XYZ file of C-alpha atoms in Angstrom:
645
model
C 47.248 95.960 -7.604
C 45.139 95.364 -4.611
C 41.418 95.841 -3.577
C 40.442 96.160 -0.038
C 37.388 95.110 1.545
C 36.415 92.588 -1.022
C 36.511 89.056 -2.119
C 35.561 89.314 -6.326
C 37.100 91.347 -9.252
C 35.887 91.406 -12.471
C 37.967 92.917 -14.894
C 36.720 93.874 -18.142
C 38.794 95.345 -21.457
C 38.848 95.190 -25.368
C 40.326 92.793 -27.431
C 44.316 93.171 -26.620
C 43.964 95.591 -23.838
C 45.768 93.862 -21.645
C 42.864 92.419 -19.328
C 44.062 89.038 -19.135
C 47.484 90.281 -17.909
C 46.444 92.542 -15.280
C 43.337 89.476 -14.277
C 46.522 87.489 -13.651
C 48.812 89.668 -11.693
C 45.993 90.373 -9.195
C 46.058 86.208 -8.383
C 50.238 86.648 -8.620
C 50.676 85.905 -4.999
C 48.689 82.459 -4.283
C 50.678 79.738 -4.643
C 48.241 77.796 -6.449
C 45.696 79.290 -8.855
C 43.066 77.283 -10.457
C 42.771 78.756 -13.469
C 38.956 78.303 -15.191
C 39.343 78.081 -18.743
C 35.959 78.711 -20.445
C 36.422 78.886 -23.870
C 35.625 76.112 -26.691
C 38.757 73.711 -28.347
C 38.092 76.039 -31.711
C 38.601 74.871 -35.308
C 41.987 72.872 -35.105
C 42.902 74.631 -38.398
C 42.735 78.324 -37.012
C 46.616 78.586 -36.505
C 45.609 81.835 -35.003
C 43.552 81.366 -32.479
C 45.379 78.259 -31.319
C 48.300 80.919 -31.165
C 46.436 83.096 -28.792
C 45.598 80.366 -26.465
C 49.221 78.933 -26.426
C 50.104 82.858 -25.458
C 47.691 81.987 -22.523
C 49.203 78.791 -21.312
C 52.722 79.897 -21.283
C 51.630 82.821 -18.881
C 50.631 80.480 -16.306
C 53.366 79.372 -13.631
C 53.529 75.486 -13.104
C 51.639 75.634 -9.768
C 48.525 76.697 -11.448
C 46.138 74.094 -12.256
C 43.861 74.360 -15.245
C 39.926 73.200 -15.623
C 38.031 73.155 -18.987
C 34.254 74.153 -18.619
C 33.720 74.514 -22.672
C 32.022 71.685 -23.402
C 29.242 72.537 -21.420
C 28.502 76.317 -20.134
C 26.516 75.658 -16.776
C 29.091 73.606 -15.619
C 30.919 77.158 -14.770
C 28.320 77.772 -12.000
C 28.657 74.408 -10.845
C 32.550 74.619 -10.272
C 32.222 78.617 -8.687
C 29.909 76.992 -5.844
C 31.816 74.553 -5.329
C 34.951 75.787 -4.618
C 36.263 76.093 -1.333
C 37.187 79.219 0.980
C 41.193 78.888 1.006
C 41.017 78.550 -3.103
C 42.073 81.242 -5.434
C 40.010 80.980 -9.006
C 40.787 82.639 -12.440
C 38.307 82.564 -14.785
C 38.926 83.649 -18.065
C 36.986 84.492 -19.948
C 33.071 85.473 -20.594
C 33.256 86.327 -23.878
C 33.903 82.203 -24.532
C 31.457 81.332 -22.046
C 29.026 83.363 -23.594
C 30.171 81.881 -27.325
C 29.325 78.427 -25.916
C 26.427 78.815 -24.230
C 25.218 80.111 -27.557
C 26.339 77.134 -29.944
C 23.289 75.605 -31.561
C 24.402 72.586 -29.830
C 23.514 73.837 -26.570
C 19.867 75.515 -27.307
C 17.385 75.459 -26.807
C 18.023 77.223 -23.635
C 16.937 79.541 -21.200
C 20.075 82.368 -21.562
C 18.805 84.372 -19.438
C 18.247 82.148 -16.596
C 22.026 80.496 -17.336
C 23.591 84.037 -16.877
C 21.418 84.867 -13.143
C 22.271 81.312 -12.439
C 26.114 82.313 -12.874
C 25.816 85.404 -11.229
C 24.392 83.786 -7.515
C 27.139 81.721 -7.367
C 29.904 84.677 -8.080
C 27.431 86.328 -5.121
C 27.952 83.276 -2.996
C 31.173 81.671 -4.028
C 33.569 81.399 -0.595
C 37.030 81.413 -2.614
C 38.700 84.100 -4.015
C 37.164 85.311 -7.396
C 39.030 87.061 -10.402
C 36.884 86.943 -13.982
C 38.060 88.330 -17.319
C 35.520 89.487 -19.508
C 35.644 91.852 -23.350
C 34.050 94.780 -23.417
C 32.049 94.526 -26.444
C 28.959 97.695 -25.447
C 31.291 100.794 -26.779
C 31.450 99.317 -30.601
C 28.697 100.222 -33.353
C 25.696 97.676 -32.616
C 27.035 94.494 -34.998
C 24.991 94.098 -38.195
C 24.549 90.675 -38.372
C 21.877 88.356 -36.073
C 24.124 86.166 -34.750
C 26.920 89.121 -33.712
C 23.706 91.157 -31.845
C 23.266 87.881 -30.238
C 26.242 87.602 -28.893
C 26.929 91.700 -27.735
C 23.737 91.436 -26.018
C 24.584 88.144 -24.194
C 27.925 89.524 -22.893
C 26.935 92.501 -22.396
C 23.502 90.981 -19.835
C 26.430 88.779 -18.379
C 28.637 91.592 -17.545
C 25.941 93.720 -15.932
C 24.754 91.009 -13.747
C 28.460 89.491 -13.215
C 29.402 93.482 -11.992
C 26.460 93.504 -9.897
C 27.865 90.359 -7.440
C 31.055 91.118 -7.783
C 32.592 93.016 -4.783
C 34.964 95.505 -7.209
C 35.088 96.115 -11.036
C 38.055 97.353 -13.494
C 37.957 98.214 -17.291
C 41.577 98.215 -18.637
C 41.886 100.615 -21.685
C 45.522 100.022 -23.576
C 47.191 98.438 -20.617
C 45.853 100.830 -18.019
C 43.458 99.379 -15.304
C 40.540 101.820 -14.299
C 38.434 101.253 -11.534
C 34.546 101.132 -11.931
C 33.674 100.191 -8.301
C 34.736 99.724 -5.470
C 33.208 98.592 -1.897
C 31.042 101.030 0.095
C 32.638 99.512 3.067
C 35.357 97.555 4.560
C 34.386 94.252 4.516
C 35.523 90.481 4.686
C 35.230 87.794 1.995
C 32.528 84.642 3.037
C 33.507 81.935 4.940
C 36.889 82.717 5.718
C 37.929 83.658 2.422
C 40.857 86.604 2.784
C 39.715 89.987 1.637
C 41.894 92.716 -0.571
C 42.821 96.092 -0.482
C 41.654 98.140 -2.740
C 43.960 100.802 -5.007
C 44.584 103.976 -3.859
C 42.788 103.954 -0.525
C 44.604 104.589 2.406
C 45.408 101.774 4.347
C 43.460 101.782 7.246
C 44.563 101.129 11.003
C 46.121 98.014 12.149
C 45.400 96.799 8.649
C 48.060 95.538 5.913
C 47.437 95.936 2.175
C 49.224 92.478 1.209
C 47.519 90.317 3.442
C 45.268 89.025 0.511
C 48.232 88.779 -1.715
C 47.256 91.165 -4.827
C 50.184 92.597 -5.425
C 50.421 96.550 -4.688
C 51.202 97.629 -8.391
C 49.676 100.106 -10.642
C 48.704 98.287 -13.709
C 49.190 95.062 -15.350
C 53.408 95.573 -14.826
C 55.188 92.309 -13.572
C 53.742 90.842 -10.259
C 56.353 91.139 -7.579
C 58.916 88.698 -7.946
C 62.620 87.779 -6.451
C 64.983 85.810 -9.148
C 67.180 83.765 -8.020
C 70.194 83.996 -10.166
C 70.562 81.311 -12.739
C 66.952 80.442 -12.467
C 66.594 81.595 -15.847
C 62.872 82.842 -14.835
C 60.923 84.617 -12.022
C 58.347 82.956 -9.601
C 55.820 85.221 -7.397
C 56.298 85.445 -4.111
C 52.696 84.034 -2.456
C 51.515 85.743 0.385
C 51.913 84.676 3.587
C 48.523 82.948 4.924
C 46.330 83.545 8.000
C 47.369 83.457 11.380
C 44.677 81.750 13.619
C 44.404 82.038 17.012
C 42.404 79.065 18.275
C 40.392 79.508 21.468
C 39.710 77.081 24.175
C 35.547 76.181 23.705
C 33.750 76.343 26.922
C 33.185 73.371 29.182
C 29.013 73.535 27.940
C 28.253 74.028 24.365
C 26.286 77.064 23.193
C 22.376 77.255 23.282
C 22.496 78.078 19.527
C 25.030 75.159 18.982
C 27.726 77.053 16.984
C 31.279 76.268 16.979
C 34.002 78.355 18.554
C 35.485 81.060 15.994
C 39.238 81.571 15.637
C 39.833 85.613 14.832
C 42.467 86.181 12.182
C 45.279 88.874 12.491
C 46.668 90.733 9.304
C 49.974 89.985 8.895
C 53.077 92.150 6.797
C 54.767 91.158 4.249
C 58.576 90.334 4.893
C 60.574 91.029 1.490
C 63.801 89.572 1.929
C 65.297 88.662 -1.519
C 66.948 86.252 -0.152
C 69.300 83.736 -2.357
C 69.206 80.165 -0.829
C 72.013 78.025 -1.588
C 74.424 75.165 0.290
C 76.535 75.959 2.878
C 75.460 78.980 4.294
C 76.674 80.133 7.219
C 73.578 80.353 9.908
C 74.405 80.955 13.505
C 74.599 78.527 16.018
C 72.953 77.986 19.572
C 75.306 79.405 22.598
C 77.564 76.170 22.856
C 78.050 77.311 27.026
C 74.633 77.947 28.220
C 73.208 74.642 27.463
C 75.884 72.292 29.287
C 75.961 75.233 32.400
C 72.590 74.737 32.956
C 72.492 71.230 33.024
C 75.001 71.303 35.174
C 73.214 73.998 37.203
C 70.674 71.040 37.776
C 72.661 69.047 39.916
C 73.028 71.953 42.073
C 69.151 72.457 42.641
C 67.258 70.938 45.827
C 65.421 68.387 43.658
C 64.105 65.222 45.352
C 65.234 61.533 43.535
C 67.121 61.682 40.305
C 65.767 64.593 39.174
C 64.267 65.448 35.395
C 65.839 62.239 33.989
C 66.332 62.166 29.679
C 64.142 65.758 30.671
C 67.262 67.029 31.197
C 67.881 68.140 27.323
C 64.659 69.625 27.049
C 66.483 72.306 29.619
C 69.602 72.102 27.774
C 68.118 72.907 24.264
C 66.779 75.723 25.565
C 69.275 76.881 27.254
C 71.400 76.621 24.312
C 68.875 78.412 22.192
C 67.735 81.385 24.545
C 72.040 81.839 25.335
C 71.391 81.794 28.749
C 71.882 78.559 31.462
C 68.672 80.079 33.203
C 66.004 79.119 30.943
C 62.471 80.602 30.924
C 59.272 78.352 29.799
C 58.437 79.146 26.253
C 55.880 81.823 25.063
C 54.421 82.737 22.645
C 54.050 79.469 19.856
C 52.941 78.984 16.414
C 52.391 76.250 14.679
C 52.439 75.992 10.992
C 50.596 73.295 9.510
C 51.571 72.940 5.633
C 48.857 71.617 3.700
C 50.712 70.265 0.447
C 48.957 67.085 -1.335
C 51.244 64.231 -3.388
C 49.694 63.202 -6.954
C 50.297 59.490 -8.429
C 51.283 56.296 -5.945
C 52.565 58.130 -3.300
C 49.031 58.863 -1.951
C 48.038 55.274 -2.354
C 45.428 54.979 0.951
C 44.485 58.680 0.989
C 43.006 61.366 -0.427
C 43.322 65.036 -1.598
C 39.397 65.669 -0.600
C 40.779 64.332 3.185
C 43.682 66.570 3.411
C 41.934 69.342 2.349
C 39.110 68.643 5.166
C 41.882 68.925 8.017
C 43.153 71.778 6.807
C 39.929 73.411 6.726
C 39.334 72.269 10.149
C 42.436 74.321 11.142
C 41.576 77.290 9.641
C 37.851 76.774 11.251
C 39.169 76.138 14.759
C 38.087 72.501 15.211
C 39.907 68.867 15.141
C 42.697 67.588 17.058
C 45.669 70.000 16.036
C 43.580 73.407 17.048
C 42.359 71.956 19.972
C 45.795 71.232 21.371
C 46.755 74.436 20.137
C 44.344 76.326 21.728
C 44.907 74.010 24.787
C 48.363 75.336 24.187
C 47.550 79.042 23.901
C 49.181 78.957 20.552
C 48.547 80.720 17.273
C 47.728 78.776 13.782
C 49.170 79.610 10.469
C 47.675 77.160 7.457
C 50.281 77.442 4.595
C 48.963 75.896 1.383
C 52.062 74.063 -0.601
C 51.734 73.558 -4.335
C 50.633 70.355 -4.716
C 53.570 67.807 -5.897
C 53.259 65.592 -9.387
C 54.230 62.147 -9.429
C 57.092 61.190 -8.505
C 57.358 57.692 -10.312
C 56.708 59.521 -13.770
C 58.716 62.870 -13.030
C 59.619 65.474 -11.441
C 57.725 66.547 -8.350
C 57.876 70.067 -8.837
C 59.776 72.941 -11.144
C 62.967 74.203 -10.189
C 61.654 77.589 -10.023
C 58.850 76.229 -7.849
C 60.934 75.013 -5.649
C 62.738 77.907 -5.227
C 59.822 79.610 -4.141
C 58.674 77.555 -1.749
C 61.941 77.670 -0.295
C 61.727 81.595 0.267
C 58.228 81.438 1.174
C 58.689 79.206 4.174
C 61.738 81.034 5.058
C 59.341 84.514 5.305
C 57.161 82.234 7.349
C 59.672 81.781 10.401
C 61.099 85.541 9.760
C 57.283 86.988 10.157
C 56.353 84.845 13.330
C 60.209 86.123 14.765
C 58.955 89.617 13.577
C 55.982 89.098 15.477
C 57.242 88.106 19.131
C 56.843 83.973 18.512
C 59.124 81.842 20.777
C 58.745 78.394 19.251
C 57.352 77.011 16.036
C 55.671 73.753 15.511
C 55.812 72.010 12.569
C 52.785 70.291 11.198
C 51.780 68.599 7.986
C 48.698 66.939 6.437
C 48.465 66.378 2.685
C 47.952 63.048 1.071
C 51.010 61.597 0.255
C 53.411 62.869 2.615
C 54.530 60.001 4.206
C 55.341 58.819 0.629
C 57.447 61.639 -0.533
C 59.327 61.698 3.027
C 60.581 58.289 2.750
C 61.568 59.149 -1.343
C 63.714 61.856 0.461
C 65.335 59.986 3.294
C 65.652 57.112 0.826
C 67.665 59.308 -1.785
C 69.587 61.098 1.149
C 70.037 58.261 3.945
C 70.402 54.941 1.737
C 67.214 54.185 3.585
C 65.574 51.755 1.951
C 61.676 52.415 1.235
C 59.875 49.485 3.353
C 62.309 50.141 6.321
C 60.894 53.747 6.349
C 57.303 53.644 5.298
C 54.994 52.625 7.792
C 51.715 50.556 7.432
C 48.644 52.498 5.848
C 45.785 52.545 8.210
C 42.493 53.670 6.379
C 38.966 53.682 9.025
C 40.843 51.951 11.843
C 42.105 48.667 9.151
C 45.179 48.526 7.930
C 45.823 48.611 4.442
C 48.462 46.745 2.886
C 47.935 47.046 -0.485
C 48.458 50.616 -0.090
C 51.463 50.084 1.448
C 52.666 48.197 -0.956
C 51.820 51.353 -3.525
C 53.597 53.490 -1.747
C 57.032 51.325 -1.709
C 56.454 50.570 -5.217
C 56.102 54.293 -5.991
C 59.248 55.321 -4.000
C 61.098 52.189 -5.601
C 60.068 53.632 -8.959
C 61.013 57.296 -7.962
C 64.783 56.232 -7.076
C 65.177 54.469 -10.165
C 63.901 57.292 -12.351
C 66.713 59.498 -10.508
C 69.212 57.291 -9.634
C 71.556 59.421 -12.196
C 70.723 62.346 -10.615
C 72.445 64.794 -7.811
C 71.794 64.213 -4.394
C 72.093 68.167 -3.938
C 69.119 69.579 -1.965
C 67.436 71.024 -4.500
C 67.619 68.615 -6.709
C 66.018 66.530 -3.947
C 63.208 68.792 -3.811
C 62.189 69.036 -7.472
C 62.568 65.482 -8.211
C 60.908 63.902 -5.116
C 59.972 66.106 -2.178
C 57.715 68.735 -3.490
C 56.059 71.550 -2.005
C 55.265 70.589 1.354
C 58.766 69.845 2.429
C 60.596 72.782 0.350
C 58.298 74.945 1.966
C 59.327 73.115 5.333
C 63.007 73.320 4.375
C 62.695 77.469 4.278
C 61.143 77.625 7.404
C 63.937 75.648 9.249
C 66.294 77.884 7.474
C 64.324 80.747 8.555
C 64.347 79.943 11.866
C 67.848 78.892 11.999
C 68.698 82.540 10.812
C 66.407 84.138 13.215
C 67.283 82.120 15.975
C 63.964 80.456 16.593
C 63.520 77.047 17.711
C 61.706 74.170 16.284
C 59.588 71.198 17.073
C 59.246 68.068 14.700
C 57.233 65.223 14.937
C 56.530 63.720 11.579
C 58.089 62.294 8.411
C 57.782 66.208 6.600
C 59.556 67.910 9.381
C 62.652 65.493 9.681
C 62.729 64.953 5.834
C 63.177 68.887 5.750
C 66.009 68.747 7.956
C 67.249 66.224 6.418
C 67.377 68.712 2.997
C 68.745 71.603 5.260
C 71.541 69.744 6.159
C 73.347 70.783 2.511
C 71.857 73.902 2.650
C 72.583 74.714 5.961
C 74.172 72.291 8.466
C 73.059 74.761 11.394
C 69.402 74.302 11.256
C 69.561 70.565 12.882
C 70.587 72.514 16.030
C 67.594 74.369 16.388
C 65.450 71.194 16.414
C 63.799 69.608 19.180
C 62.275 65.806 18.294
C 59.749 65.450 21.672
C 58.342 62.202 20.016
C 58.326 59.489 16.964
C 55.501 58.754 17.329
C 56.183 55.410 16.088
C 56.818 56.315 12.534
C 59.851 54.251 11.135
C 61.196 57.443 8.969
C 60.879 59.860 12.032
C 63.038 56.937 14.032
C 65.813 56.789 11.041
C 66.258 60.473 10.255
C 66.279 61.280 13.755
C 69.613 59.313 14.363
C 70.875 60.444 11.274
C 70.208 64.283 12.539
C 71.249 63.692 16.301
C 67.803 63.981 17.575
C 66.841 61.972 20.116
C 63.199 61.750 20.623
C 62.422 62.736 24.285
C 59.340 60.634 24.812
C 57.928 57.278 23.633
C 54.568 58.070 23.769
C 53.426 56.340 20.135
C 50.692 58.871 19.579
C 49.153 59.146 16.177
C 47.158 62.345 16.545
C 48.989 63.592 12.739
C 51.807 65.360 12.756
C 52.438 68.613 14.534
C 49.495 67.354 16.990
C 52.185 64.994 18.701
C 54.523 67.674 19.542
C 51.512 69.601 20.852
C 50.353 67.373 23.146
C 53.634 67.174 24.828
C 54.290 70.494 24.763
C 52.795 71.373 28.378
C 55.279 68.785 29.684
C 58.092 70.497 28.083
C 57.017 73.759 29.506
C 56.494 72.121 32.945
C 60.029 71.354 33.056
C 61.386 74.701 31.962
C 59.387 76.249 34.657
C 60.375 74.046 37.317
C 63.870 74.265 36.604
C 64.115 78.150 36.799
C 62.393 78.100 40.068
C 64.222 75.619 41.493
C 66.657 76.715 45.136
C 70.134 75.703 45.363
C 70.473 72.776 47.916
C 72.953 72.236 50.677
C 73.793 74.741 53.107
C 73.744 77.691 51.133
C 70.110 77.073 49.866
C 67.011 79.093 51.233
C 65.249 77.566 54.215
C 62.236 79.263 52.180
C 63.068 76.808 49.149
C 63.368 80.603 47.173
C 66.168 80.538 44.192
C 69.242 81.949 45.178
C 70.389 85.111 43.980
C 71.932 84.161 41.194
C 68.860 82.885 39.511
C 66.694 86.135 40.139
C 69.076 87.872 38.112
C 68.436 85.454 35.322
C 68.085 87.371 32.315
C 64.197 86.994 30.810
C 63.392 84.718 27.657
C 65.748 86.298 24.693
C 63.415 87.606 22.134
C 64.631 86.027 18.445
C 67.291 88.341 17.034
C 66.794 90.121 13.618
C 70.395 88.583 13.012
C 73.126 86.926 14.760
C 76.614 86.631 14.303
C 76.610 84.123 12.302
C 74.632 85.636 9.077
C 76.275 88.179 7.096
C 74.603 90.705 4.737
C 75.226 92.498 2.083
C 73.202 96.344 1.382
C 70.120 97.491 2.797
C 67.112 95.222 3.963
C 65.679 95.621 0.673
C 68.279 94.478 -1.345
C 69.390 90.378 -2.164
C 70.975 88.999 0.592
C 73.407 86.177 0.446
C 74.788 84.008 3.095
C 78.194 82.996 2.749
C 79.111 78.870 2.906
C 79.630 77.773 5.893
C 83.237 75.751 5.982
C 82.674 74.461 9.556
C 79.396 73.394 9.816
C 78.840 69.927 11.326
């Protein structure tokens, strides 16, 4: 079900009408959910009630995180301000707020003020907002003291909760009604993505599952793609944002804001795709990229010529299947913010990671500078964040999964969308970590000869270091019985971050879109893909190392040599960036370049040959190399590829 135009739902029903369920397939799409659970522990001898809120656990997907406020009532306010514009929040439900903030243990008290103080911050709260609340004001008026206490509390709290809230439902035996709705299109605060709302026609330019509520008519099943033998479904998330990040002007504003970065809507690609090893994904044209280095040494080029700069022309070459490469257009990088739990973010911090990414999304720091610099777009792709690896499991299975297919709709939408080349970017807390656990398990790395030195405020931090190793040491021993498959990879050490990284190389692969790395997340993903699919190391270009010891390994393991030697640290994604203008330089120059020797142009023009170059080949829908199976909407399966390298 979606809502357009605003940011907060509440959704009111009776006892068993099916509120909760329909509260919880509006938040279906985010990948994580922090669900806000208000109500009291309860007598430990009420096998009833603990029943009921068992029900409510097992509904929850693993990616959803879950925060008590019963033991004290005003902390709800507290954690509604505080949240943060790319967070999705599930709070369920009033009724047990209410229940608390009435317990003798918390009065005296001012209810009234409690219940305005909760409704500014559902006003003002920048993350998206779903509340459950019962419906207690169309029973007989209850008898007893207490019971009148508690209808009238609710039903104050509902009135003033509806008020702030952007659009209202009251589900009657399963069936969601609609009490309001916005008076007019609008956008959620701060960022935050706004909904479409049921039954209104979608407007212009506009696209109803860009906030992610699935389009559904009640509380049915959120949309979902099984994978087979995953014994359960997982919701596909929504794909985030895309930023466009503008240059700011050489003077800064007389009112001293920042530059804004607009946001475009973007469509939902269902694919139903099945993910497993060896498919078959095409390759780049194995002729066009040695014909147009050799083209090279027939140009009129002064010295040596473009030196190791050379392969930059040949990759693309190989992947725009022609020997007369054009610069690259159109870019977009996607920077996946996905945060490590336990030792692996020994040195750093979720509260840091989160702070880049919402730099991104706000149009400031290092990556959106060079991006605008770049005149590229910005996608900011949350990842579910990753459990400890020395203890367990990073993430589910079914997790997994979908991150898998979510990064692979990721690549497919920017093809969809006209991109040229994608960037790869990364910046949770304990990626570097979780990298090295992956190149470890599927190099025979060993963890100090691929994690580099922790450097915290400019001072390096060895004791962190020394975390980290023992964390990955710990991790490999906990699995060291376990397959080396790719997905087995994933769910016991890589997590979110670099599933979701692994579907977008496969996505990419399929669509024939080609990739820059940089960092220990991208080269740990194609390290993964290579099982999956041995293609997608093709479509990978490695402009720098940056110094980083696991970048240095996996890139000889994967056949990519870097192209500079630069040793920047900017984070990843922002390497790549910054070389990026070189890499275009050369592209440029070496489609303009005339023949030489007697044939050439005494007007240094190209010969004939090159004005007939074909233009930059827009990504294909599908190559030869994929094969499907039914229509676009149905699963679609990619055979195993016997010959991949």
């Amino acid at each position: 079900m979606s809502v357009d135009g605003c940011n907060t739902v509440l959704v009111l029903g009776g006892i068993r009408s099916g509120k909760s369920e329909f509260a919880e397939s509006l938040v279906a799409d985010a990948v994580v959910v922090r669900y806000v659970a208000t109500a009291a522990g309860g007598d430990p001898d009420d096998a009833e009630w603990a029943a009921r809120l068992e029900a409510h656990r097992n509904r929850r997907p693993e990616t959803w995180t879950t925060e008590e406020t019963g033991d004290d009532p005003r902390r709800l306010a507290d954690v509604l301000a505080n949240a943060q514009p790319h967070e999705t929040l599930l709070v369920d439900d009033l009724g047990g707020w209410i229940t608390v903030l009435l317990d003798p243990v918390h009065q005296p008290a001012d209810d009234t003020a409690t219940i305005t103080e909760l409704a500014e911050a559902v006003r003002a709260c920048p993350a998206r907002l779903v509340l459950v609340s019962p419906e207690v004001g169309l029973s007989l008026v209850p008898t007893t003291p207490l019971g009148r206490a508690f209808a009238d509390a609710l039903g104050s709290a509902n009135r003033a909760v509806a008020d702030a809230c952007a659009a209202v439902a009251l589900v009657v035996a399963g069936q969601p009604c609609w009490l309001k709705r916005p008076g007019a299109p609008a956008t959620g605060p701060a960022g935050a993505p706004a909904v479409p709302f049921p039954g209104d026609p979608a407007p212009a330019g506009s696209d109803r599952h860009r906030a992610g509520i699935p389009a559904q008519a009640g509380p049915a099943e959120p949309d979902a793609r099984v994978t087979p033998g995953a014994g359960a479904s997982v919701p596909e998330p929504a794909l985030p944002d895309v930023l466009t990040p503008a240059v700011p002007p050489a003077a800064p504003s007389a009112d001293g804001t920042a530059w804004a970065a607009p946001t475009m809507a973007l469509p939902m690609v269902a694919t139903g795709l099945v993910i497993q090893n060896g498919m078959e994904l095409p390759l780049p044209d194995e002729y066009a990229g040695p014909q147009a280095v050799e083209r090279l040494a027939t140009r009129d080029v002064p010295g040596a010529g473009l030196g190791i700069l050379e392969r930059v022309v040949g990759f693309a070459a190989a992947t725009q299947g022609t020997p007369t490469p054009q610069p690259w257009g159109p870019v977009r990088v996607l920077l996946l913010h996905g945060d490590h739990e336990g030792g692996a973010s020994a040195g750093s911090t979720a509260d840091e990671s989160a702070r880049r990414a919402a730099q991104a999304r706000g149009g400031v720091g290092v990556l959106a500078r060079l991006a605008a610099e770049n005149g590229a777009t910005l996608q900011v792709v949350d990842a579910p964040t990753a459990g400890p690896i020395e203890i367990g499991p990073a993430l589910a299975a079914e997790a997994v999964e979908s991150a898998l297919r979510h990064g692979w709709r990721l690549a497919e939408e920017a093809a969809d969308a006209g991109v040229h080349l994608l960037v790869l970017a990364a910046c949770g807390a304990g990626t570097e970590a979780a990298a090295a656990a992956v190149l470890a398990a599927t190099a025979g790395a060993e963890p100090p000869a691929v994690l580099g030195r922790v450097v915290r405020d400019g001072t390096v931090d060895d004791t962190a270091w020394m975390s980290r190793c023992a964390t990955v040491r710990d991790a490999l021993h906990r699995t060291r019985h376990a397959s080396r498959d790719a997905k087995t990879v994933l769910t016991e050490l890589g997590g979110g971050d670099i599933a979701v990284a692994t579907g977008i190389l496969l996505g990419a692969t399929a669509r024939r879109l080609p990739v820059l790395l940089d960092g220990p997340v991208g080269v740990a993903a194609g390290m993964v893909s290579r099982d999956l699919a041995g293609q997608a190391r093709h479509w990978c270009l490695l402009p720098d190392h940056g110094g980083h010891p696991a970048v240095r390994l996996a890139a000889d393991v994967l056949g990519l040599t870097p192209l500079l030697d630069l040793r920047l640290d900017l984070g990843e994604g922002a390497n790549a960036l910054a070389a990026l203008p070189l890499l275009r330089s050369v592209l440029a120059l070496a489609a303009a370049l005339p023949a030489r020797g007697g044939d050439a142009d005494p007007a240094g023009t190209p010969d004939a040959d090159d004005d007939e170059a074909p233009e930059f080949a827009e990504p294909e829908p599908a190559g030869p190399g994929p094969t499907t199976t039914g229509s676009d909407d149905e699963e679609r399966t990619y055979a195993p590829d016997r010959h991949a390298g």
